[in-house]
Amino acid sequence: MSAPAPATHDGGAPLPGPATAEWWQSAVIYQVYPRSFADGNGDGVGDLPGLIARLPYIASLGVDGIWMTPFQPSPQVDQGYDVSDYCGVDPLFGTMEDFDRLLELAHSLGLRILLDVVPNHCSSEHPLFQQALAAGPGSRERELFHFVEGRSSGPESPSDLPPNNWQSVFGGQAWSRATPDSDTDTEWYLHLFSAGQPDWNWRNPEVGDYFEDVLRFWFDKGVDGLRIDVAHALFKAEGLPDAPSASPVVDGLRSNPLVSDQEEVHEVYRRWRRLAEQYQPQRLLVGEVNLEPSRAARYTRGDEMHQAFAFAFVRLGWDAVAWAAVGTELEAARTLHGAAPTWALENHDIVRSATRFGGGRLGARRARAALVALLGLPGSAYIYQGQELGLPEVDVPVDSRVDPMWARGGVTRDGARVPLPWAENPSLTHGFSEREAAGPWLPVPEGWGDYAVERQQQDPHSVLHLATQAIALRRRLWDEGVFTADDGGTWRVEEGTLLLCERSPGFLVALAMGAERVKLPAGVVLFSAFPLAEDGWLQPDNAVWIRRD
Ligand code: GLC
């Protein structure tokens, strides 16, 4: 592979990255959920000034950049994934000047900034949706969205039923009446998520043009890339036909092929890639493509996105055979389309790994080992704020839950979104708020201070120390050419429960997923999640990186 020029940033200092690969191929990206990261103004909601103040912490982890979930103006029906102005900053989070300061400081610390773009839907408060509502049935304004005449249960009840049987991902039907009390406006609009999130009609070319302007706006500012929300769902089957059965709620996108993975969507990402490549350095596109590995990989063909999250492990328990099967499938997809997997075990939608892997001390050990394994695998890795602290899922009291998924009858995702503990002392919500504050937007549980950054920074055995060391070693291995962008992974299971990923010739990631100790594979142990207790053996729930040559 030829060495790309070092990435400079619009006249700024070069940002780090290995000389032999594009920076994202080796990257570790830290996901910031701004409302729960750090609260600079004491209103109980995290914000941009809070994030700015804590940027040195993120830089100290050694990560390459940050992906920020939405902070654009929004009624916050879905905590910002209902955007009413794609090119602004919600006053809840600060101002555009704050954002500009954030970008500048991040770059000066060697951190790239990726933003979340939400192209499948906007907020029902978005001016173009409001204009569409006002313009009425049959108008050009309504063609930007999916407004469709309802079906009728009988001659007496015109349009009293939704146009088809699609279910919202958040539960309930995926349609709402445009003007519920009107006799003349009998149209419904489509929303794959909540009623406050109308889906754009991507078959109308004006939508594509609109989003091109949005992308240009942020790219022109110097934003380094975009995470693309629900990237596989923009196009719906022509004619919006009924699904063979009303799909189950949470799996809506995956089990209803009529709203997902339509071939036309790829043209959008080809266009976005061409745009990203017009910038110097080129901007990164990473997709939330919630499909099986072989289908998701088609979104990272050479002229589409650079990355798509490999979520497959997220759906699995602590099971070496299942992980090896998924690893093999991802490797096959990589061989076919060239883009290495983009590993993620956690994000703001998923139950925290410490809880998924068994909870309590067992889950904590496994989450720690899984994080070490993940950072050694070929491909880039995304970690979610708090994963580096080993935070568990919080059982948020029912009265405090705000997730619209919960409100519509699904599970709640609030438990992964609880404000970060910065300080051991419980005052000011463990340092989440920098000033005397209103209560945090989600309550923190008893004992949250045990996970605090401040405490873990002083403890050489903390998850925080371990994660920082693993990231540093990973960087060194890239710099020394032990890890390269061409690395693949050969997956297998030994002794029934030892998961192995042979990375490039001579490097092995091993994760002991059984209840019994297993033979330590031959080679020099470069790193381990826990100290090796016995010569030649690997204890349950430990992970190691081994150099074989
Ligand atoms: C994505 C986001 C999730 C949001 C949904 C709708 O899956 O990660 O938080 O609710 O899209 O925008």
XYZ file of C-alpha atoms and ligand atoms in Angstrom:
561
model
C 0.000 0.000 0.000
C 1.381 3.436 -0.840
C 1.895 5.826 2.061
C -0.668 8.613 2.090
C 0.489 12.108 2.951
C 0.194 12.890 6.675
C -3.242 14.266 7.443
C -3.030 17.996 7.959
C -6.102 19.781 9.010
C -6.964 22.753 6.872
C -3.688 24.456 7.582
C -3.438 23.177 11.151
C -0.805 20.879 12.623
C -0.718 17.310 11.290
C -3.013 14.971 13.173
C -1.561 11.628 14.200
C -1.923 8.374 12.302
C 0.327 5.624 11.015
C 2.415 6.441 7.957
C 1.347 3.328 6.078
C -2.430 3.524 6.332
C -5.301 5.943 6.280
C -5.790 7.169 9.837
C -9.184 5.543 10.368
C -7.879 2.081 9.603
C -5.972 2.042 12.870
C -8.256 4.373 14.802
C -9.850 4.051 18.194
C -12.796 6.429 18.370
C -14.424 7.468 21.628
C -18.177 7.975 21.467
C -19.447 10.979 23.389
C -23.109 11.161 24.304
C -23.044 14.885 25.083
C -26.040 15.064 27.398
C -24.389 12.582 29.762
C -20.734 13.468 29.400
C -20.153 16.686 31.352
C -22.444 19.549 32.322
C -20.760 22.942 32.077
C -23.679 25.204 33.034
C -25.262 23.292 35.887
C -28.651 22.627 34.295
C -28.288 18.899 34.766
C -27.713 18.171 31.067
C -24.262 17.676 29.584
C -23.216 20.300 27.049
C -20.467 21.538 24.749
C -18.699 23.704 27.365
C -18.636 20.657 29.660
C -17.149 18.564 26.869
C -14.570 21.235 26.051
C -13.419 21.260 29.677
C -13.000 17.474 29.611
C -11.333 17.141 26.202
C -7.878 16.695 27.789
C -9.268 13.609 29.518
C -10.319 12.115 26.188
C -6.945 12.986 24.692
C -5.245 11.283 27.648
C -6.880 7.994 26.638
C -4.805 8.061 23.465
C -7.795 7.757 21.152
C -7.783 9.201 17.652
C -11.057 11.038 17.773
C -14.562 11.501 19.049
C -17.931 10.636 17.597
C -20.541 12.956 19.085
C -24.200 11.982 19.054
C -26.560 14.792 17.941
C -26.442 18.222 19.579
C -28.319 20.042 16.808
C -31.593 21.866 17.567
C -34.230 19.325 18.450
C -37.375 18.963 20.554
C -35.435 16.059 22.173
C -38.219 13.544 21.676
C -35.522 10.955 20.933
C -32.694 12.712 22.783
C -31.572 14.623 19.719
C -32.213 12.013 17.008
C -35.191 14.165 16.037
C -33.390 17.058 14.383
C -35.221 20.285 13.608
C -32.188 22.160 12.219
C -29.314 20.137 10.822
C -26.882 23.065 10.775
C -27.263 24.527 14.231
C -26.554 23.887 17.901
C -29.406 23.340 20.359
C -29.227 25.980 23.125
C -29.467 23.067 25.554
C -25.921 22.157 24.512
C -24.488 25.625 23.815
C -23.797 27.747 20.762
C -22.091 27.453 17.401
C -19.193 29.428 18.900
C -18.856 26.681 21.509
C -18.775 24.117 18.739
C -16.106 26.033 16.846
C -14.025 26.243 20.012
C -14.500 22.545 20.590
C -13.345 21.673 17.087
C -10.296 23.871 17.346
C -9.261 22.577 20.742
C -9.884 18.955 19.717
C -7.652 19.363 16.687
C -4.960 21.000 18.756
C -5.052 17.940 21.033
C -4.766 15.568 18.061
C -8.404 14.485 18.211
C -10.674 14.278 15.174
C -14.350 15.065 15.485
C -17.062 12.957 13.875
C -20.673 14.133 14.031
C -23.865 12.154 13.802
C -25.999 12.826 10.739
C -29.593 11.616 10.844
C -30.784 11.293 7.237
C -33.626 8.795 7.627
C -35.914 11.171 9.492
C -36.060 14.633 10.985
C -38.153 16.151 13.742
C -41.837 16.840 13.198
C -40.835 20.405 14.193
C -38.466 20.694 11.223
C -39.640 23.692 9.134
C -39.928 21.565 5.984
C -42.207 19.104 7.747
C -44.247 21.921 9.219
C -44.579 23.454 5.748
C -45.634 20.074 4.384
C -48.331 19.745 7.033
C -49.607 23.231 6.264
C -49.506 22.777 2.483
C -51.976 19.905 2.670
C -52.642 16.733 0.675
C -51.199 16.446 -2.805
C -48.768 19.360 -2.335
C -45.178 19.382 -3.522
C -44.096 20.098 0.053
C -45.533 16.748 1.162
C -43.435 14.902 -1.419
C -40.376 15.447 0.772
C -41.891 12.949 3.218
C -44.115 9.876 2.966
C -47.624 11.279 3.165
C -50.136 8.668 2.035
C -53.897 8.385 2.038
C -55.085 6.022 4.778
C -57.067 2.848 4.204
C -60.673 2.589 5.268
C -62.277 0.024 7.519
C -65.628 0.700 5.848
C -67.503 3.270 3.772
C -68.431 5.171 6.925
C -64.840 5.529 8.099
C -62.649 6.947 5.349
C -58.897 6.667 5.902
C -59.236 5.527 9.482
C -56.499 2.923 9.039
C -52.817 3.458 8.307
C -51.685 2.949 4.699
C -49.862 -0.311 5.473
C -49.020 -2.664 8.348
C -45.479 -1.488 9.084
C -44.456 -1.333 12.704
C -42.318 1.366 14.265
C -38.920 0.278 15.581
C -39.989 1.848 18.878
C -43.293 -0.049 18.983
C -46.774 0.572 17.622
C -47.660 1.458 14.073
C -45.211 3.366 11.895
C -47.862 5.863 10.742
C -49.637 8.842 12.266
C -52.440 10.996 10.917
C -51.116 14.242 9.402
C -53.955 16.308 10.896
C -55.744 14.063 13.373
C -58.993 16.017 13.576
C -59.395 17.018 9.960
C -62.089 15.629 7.647
C -60.380 16.931 4.547
C -56.792 15.943 5.287
C -57.004 12.176 5.330
C -53.296 11.518 4.838
C -50.947 9.725 7.205
C -47.183 10.140 7.433
C -44.560 7.452 7.897
C -42.230 7.361 10.897
C -40.095 4.303 11.430
C -39.331 5.629 14.910
C -41.528 7.914 17.051
C -44.333 10.080 15.687
C -42.002 13.041 16.276
C -39.568 11.647 13.667
C -41.117 11.721 10.163
C -39.161 9.790 7.528
C -37.742 11.694 4.591
C -38.742 10.503 1.126
C -35.393 9.723 -0.443
C -37.042 8.944 -3.778
C -37.465 12.705 -4.115
C -34.108 14.063 -5.410
C -34.622 17.286 -3.428
C -33.932 15.321 -0.254
C -30.539 14.211 -1.570
C -29.678 17.791 -2.512
C -30.746 19.029 0.887
C -28.450 16.565 2.662
C -25.551 17.352 0.384
C -25.780 20.926 1.657
C -25.888 19.678 5.249
C -22.756 17.599 4.723
C -20.956 20.486 3.049
C -21.835 22.780 5.938
C -20.078 20.582 8.508
C -17.244 19.460 6.238
C -16.506 23.107 5.367
C -16.212 23.821 9.077
C -13.502 21.199 9.337
C -15.462 18.343 10.883
C -13.510 15.152 10.163
C -16.326 12.788 9.394
C -19.842 11.595 10.004
C -21.535 8.675 11.655
C -24.635 7.952 9.600
C -27.724 7.068 11.611
C -29.886 4.107 10.458
C -27.911 4.208 7.227
C -29.570 1.175 5.647
C -33.158 2.408 5.931
C -33.380 5.575 3.833
C -35.214 3.977 0.928
C -38.449 2.088 1.355
C -39.866 -0.416 -1.149
C -41.665 1.311 -4.039
C -45.375 1.625 -3.378
C -44.921 0.993 0.375
C -46.540 -2.465 0.266
C -47.701 -4.383 3.322
C -45.093 -6.569 4.982
C -45.915 -10.302 4.957
C -46.533 -9.938 8.682
C -46.509 -6.957 10.987
C -42.869 -7.071 12.063
C -41.831 -7.303 15.667
C -40.930 -4.044 17.265
C -37.258 -3.973 18.098
C -36.179 -6.017 15.112
C -38.312 -3.913 12.811
C -35.567 -2.852 10.466
C -33.927 -6.210 10.237
C -37.022 -8.288 9.828
C -38.867 -6.001 7.462
C -36.871 -5.913 4.213
C -39.328 -3.413 2.800
C -37.878 -0.621 4.930
C -34.294 -1.687 4.837
C -31.354 -2.373 2.562
C -32.961 -1.242 -0.677
C -30.456 -1.140 -3.506
C -31.020 2.573 -4.249
C -29.486 3.586 -0.923
C -25.996 2.775 -2.158
C -26.138 5.640 -4.636
C -26.504 8.036 -1.679
C -23.269 6.829 -0.143
C -21.447 6.941 -3.469
C -22.442 10.573 -3.735
C -21.390 11.255 -0.137
C -18.064 9.502 -0.691
C -17.353 11.646 -3.745
C -18.088 14.685 -1.605
C -15.941 13.434 1.303
C -13.058 12.923 -1.116
C -13.247 16.523 -2.296
C -11.870 17.594 1.090
C -8.298 17.535 2.246
C -7.877 15.418 4.271
C -10.842 13.430 3.057
C -13.750 13.164 5.463
C -14.727 9.843 7.025
C -18.107 8.133 6.633
C -19.044 5.476 9.178
C -22.443 3.849 9.000
C -24.844 2.424 11.494
C -25.807 -0.417 9.190
C -27.806 -2.797 11.280
C -27.668 -5.778 8.914
C -25.940 -9.150 8.810
C -22.195 -8.864 8.108
C -22.455 -9.923 4.471
C -25.096 -7.281 3.707
C -23.503 -4.564 5.861
C -20.180 -5.075 4.071
C -21.754 -3.924 0.804
C -21.966 -0.422 2.329
C -18.179 -0.273 2.613
C -17.335 -1.102 -0.979
C -14.505 1.079 -2.272
C -16.713 3.926 -3.466
C -19.164 4.003 -0.516
C -18.614 4.469 3.224
C -15.234 3.912 4.788
C -16.611 1.952 7.724
C -19.757 0.260 9.039
C -20.012 -0.842 12.658
C -19.615 -4.548 13.274
C -22.420 -5.006 15.785
C -22.580 -8.766 15.511
C -20.940 -9.533 18.885
C -23.447 -7.288 20.593
C -26.223 -9.792 20.013
C -24.229 -12.716 21.395
C -23.747 -13.969 24.915
C -20.408 -15.040 26.365
C -19.915 -17.864 23.896
C -16.618 -18.567 22.130
C -18.151 -20.696 19.374
C -20.698 -18.016 18.478
C -18.058 -15.278 18.509
C -15.729 -17.298 16.294
C -18.544 -17.916 13.807
C -19.323 -14.211 13.624
C -15.635 -13.315 13.398
C -15.279 -15.709 10.476
C -18.303 -14.186 8.780
C -16.921 -10.668 9.234
C -13.572 -11.784 7.891
C -15.274 -13.223 4.799
C -17.040 -9.896 4.289
C -13.740 -8.070 4.649
C -12.092 -10.314 2.066
C -14.955 -9.669 -0.312
C -15.145 -5.887 0.025
C -11.833 -4.803 1.507
C -13.009 -2.796 4.527
C -11.879 -4.210 7.879
C -14.527 -4.620 10.595
C -15.236 -1.593 12.759
C -15.552 -3.120 16.200
C -18.061 -1.935 18.772
C -19.302 -3.659 21.908
C -21.252 -0.756 23.330
C -23.077 2.394 22.370
C -25.927 4.530 23.667
C -28.561 2.070 22.373
C -27.151 -1.116 23.845
C -27.150 -2.601 27.330
C -23.677 -2.022 28.819
C -21.351 -4.983 28.220
C -20.612 -5.549 31.933
C -24.310 -6.239 32.418
C -24.806 -8.182 29.170
C -21.940 -10.490 30.036
C -23.424 -11.544 33.347
C -23.513 -8.477 35.585
C -21.817 -8.025 38.953
C -18.171 -8.981 39.348
C -18.390 -11.660 36.672
C -19.780 -9.268 34.074
C -17.220 -6.634 35.039
C -14.356 -9.097 34.512
C -15.714 -10.195 31.173
C -16.309 -6.658 29.954
C -12.711 -5.816 30.845
C -11.392 -8.846 28.970
C -13.648 -8.216 25.972
C -12.389 -4.646 25.727
C -8.782 -5.842 25.642
C -9.647 -8.435 22.994
C -11.499 -5.881 20.912
C -8.576 -3.458 20.868
C -6.292 -6.169 19.480
C -8.511 -7.212 16.586
C -7.781 -6.140 13.024
C -9.862 -3.085 12.204
C -10.724 0.102 13.999
C -12.584 0.185 17.301
C -15.240 2.433 18.802
C -15.630 2.661 22.551
C -18.554 4.287 24.265
C -18.064 6.819 27.073
C -17.934 4.944 30.358
C -16.850 1.675 28.756
C -13.305 2.668 29.737
C -14.597 2.886 33.327
C -16.379 -0.474 33.200
C -19.764 1.145 33.873
C -22.636 -1.309 34.217
C -26.162 -0.760 32.925
C -28.274 1.200 35.406
C -31.782 0.127 36.259
C -33.262 3.618 35.912
C -36.397 3.997 38.078
C -39.526 3.777 35.947
C -40.597 7.335 36.812
C -37.304 8.735 35.571
C -37.196 6.938 32.213
C -37.377 9.199 29.190
C -36.485 6.974 26.242
C -39.299 7.082 23.646
C -38.691 3.412 22.971
C -39.764 2.719 26.535
C -42.755 5.035 26.206
C -43.927 3.148 23.093
C -43.770 -0.216 24.818
C -40.217 -1.355 24.106
C -37.196 -1.733 26.363
C -35.523 1.349 27.799
C -32.102 2.493 26.627
C -31.775 4.997 29.474
C -29.660 2.593 31.535
C -26.682 3.053 29.202
C -27.068 6.840 29.160
C -26.641 7.753 32.825
C -24.261 10.713 33.416
C -20.586 9.843 33.778
C -19.073 9.850 37.263
C -16.023 12.091 37.300
C -15.472 12.439 41.024
C -15.857 10.011 43.894
C -17.561 12.581 46.068
C -21.304 12.523 45.346
C -21.695 16.306 45.427
C -22.471 17.921 42.075
C -23.449 14.486 40.830
C -19.942 13.068 41.067
C -18.466 15.970 39.150
C -20.810 15.601 36.185
C -21.995 19.161 36.765
C -19.322 21.774 37.158
C -21.509 24.147 39.142
C -24.203 23.904 41.771
C -26.738 22.098 39.739
C -30.234 20.983 39.062
C -30.488 17.197 39.387
C -29.025 15.355 36.411
C -31.427 14.532 33.585
C -31.192 10.867 34.569
C -30.552 9.955 38.215
C -27.249 8.280 39.058
C -27.410 5.196 41.279
C -25.866 4.561 44.702
C -22.206 3.714 44.496
C -21.677 5.478 41.166
C -18.632 7.184 42.667
C -16.843 3.821 42.821
C -16.462 4.058 39.048
C -15.359 7.698 39.029
C -12.633 8.818 36.652
C -10.797 10.526 39.506
C -10.675 7.331 41.520
C -9.668 5.134 38.590
C -6.909 7.531 37.592
C -5.283 6.839 40.959
C -5.686 3.073 40.751
C -3.100 1.304 38.582
C -5.383 -1.751 38.335
C -8.430 0.159 37.122
C -10.204 -0.489 33.831
C -9.288 3.072 32.897
C -5.574 2.354 33.243
C -5.909 -0.885 31.376
C -7.803 0.697 28.480
C -5.273 3.526 28.223
C -2.355 1.082 28.202
C -4.008 -1.145 25.608
C -4.645 1.815 23.333
C -1.037 2.982 23.735
C 0.359 -0.460 22.931
C -1.963 -0.788 19.973
C -0.622 2.537 18.654
C 2.957 1.323 19.095
C 2.249 -1.890 17.223
C 0.859 0.145 14.351
C 3.827 2.476 14.392
C 6.219 -0.473 14.382
C 4.380 -2.078 11.472
C 3.300 -5.160 13.466
C -0.299 -4.139 12.808
C -1.082 -3.102 9.258
C -4.156 -2.099 7.302
C -4.006 -5.355 5.344
C -4.289 -7.570 8.419
C -7.023 -10.144 8.417
C -8.208 -12.345 11.246
C -8.452 -16.132 11.300
C -10.887 -17.184 13.973
C -11.108 -20.482 15.808
C -11.947 -22.046 19.168
C -9.583 -24.308 21.078
C -10.380 -26.472 24.075
C -14.069 -25.741 23.605
C -14.022 -22.240 25.088
C -10.827 -20.421 24.140
C -11.603 -17.889 21.418
C -8.641 -17.148 19.148
C -8.172 -14.579 16.465
C -4.898 -14.976 14.595
C -4.115 -11.529 13.324
C -1.625 -11.246 10.484
C 1.164 -13.745 10.700
C 2.479 -13.831 14.189
C -0.055 -12.052 16.391
C -2.797 -13.690 18.361
C -5.718 -12.391 20.411
C -7.014 -14.982 22.895
C -10.097 -14.677 25.083
C -10.870 -17.353 27.675
C -14.666 -17.625 27.623
C -15.185 -20.811 29.601
C -15.486 -21.648 33.287
C -12.158 -23.563 33.432
C -8.606 -22.388 32.925
C -7.148 -23.219 29.487
C -3.630 -23.706 28.086
C -2.021 -20.417 27.217
C -1.148 -20.445 23.507
C 2.578 -20.391 22.731
C 4.352 -17.069 22.251
C 5.237 -13.937 24.175
C 2.363 -12.351 26.049
C 2.423 -8.642 25.211
C -0.643 -7.645 27.148
C -3.340 -9.154 29.328
C -6.586 -7.982 30.862
C -5.578 -9.494 34.221
C -2.162 -10.614 35.458
C -1.388 -14.208 34.461
C -1.925 -16.232 37.625
C -0.202 -19.508 36.685
C 2.587 -20.282 34.285
C 1.295 -21.653 31.007
C -2.393 -21.211 31.869
C -5.027 -18.659 31.102
C -7.719 -18.179 33.721
C -11.410 -17.822 32.805
C -12.415 -14.353 31.595
C -8.913 -13.187 30.820
C -7.748 -11.911 27.433
C -4.218 -11.761 26.070
C -2.308 -10.423 23.100
C 0.427 -12.824 22.076
C 3.371 -12.281 19.756
C 4.247 -15.550 18.056
C 7.385 -14.812 16.037
C -30.181 5.142 15.868
C -29.693 5.829 17.111
C -30.766 5.751 18.153
C -31.996 6.460 17.637
C -32.421 5.897 16.286
C -33.380 6.808 15.601
O -30.339 3.780 16.031
O -28.470 5.281 17.521
O -30.382 6.282 19.376
O -33.059 6.334 18.533
O -31.333 5.758 15.405
O -32.726 7.953 15.154
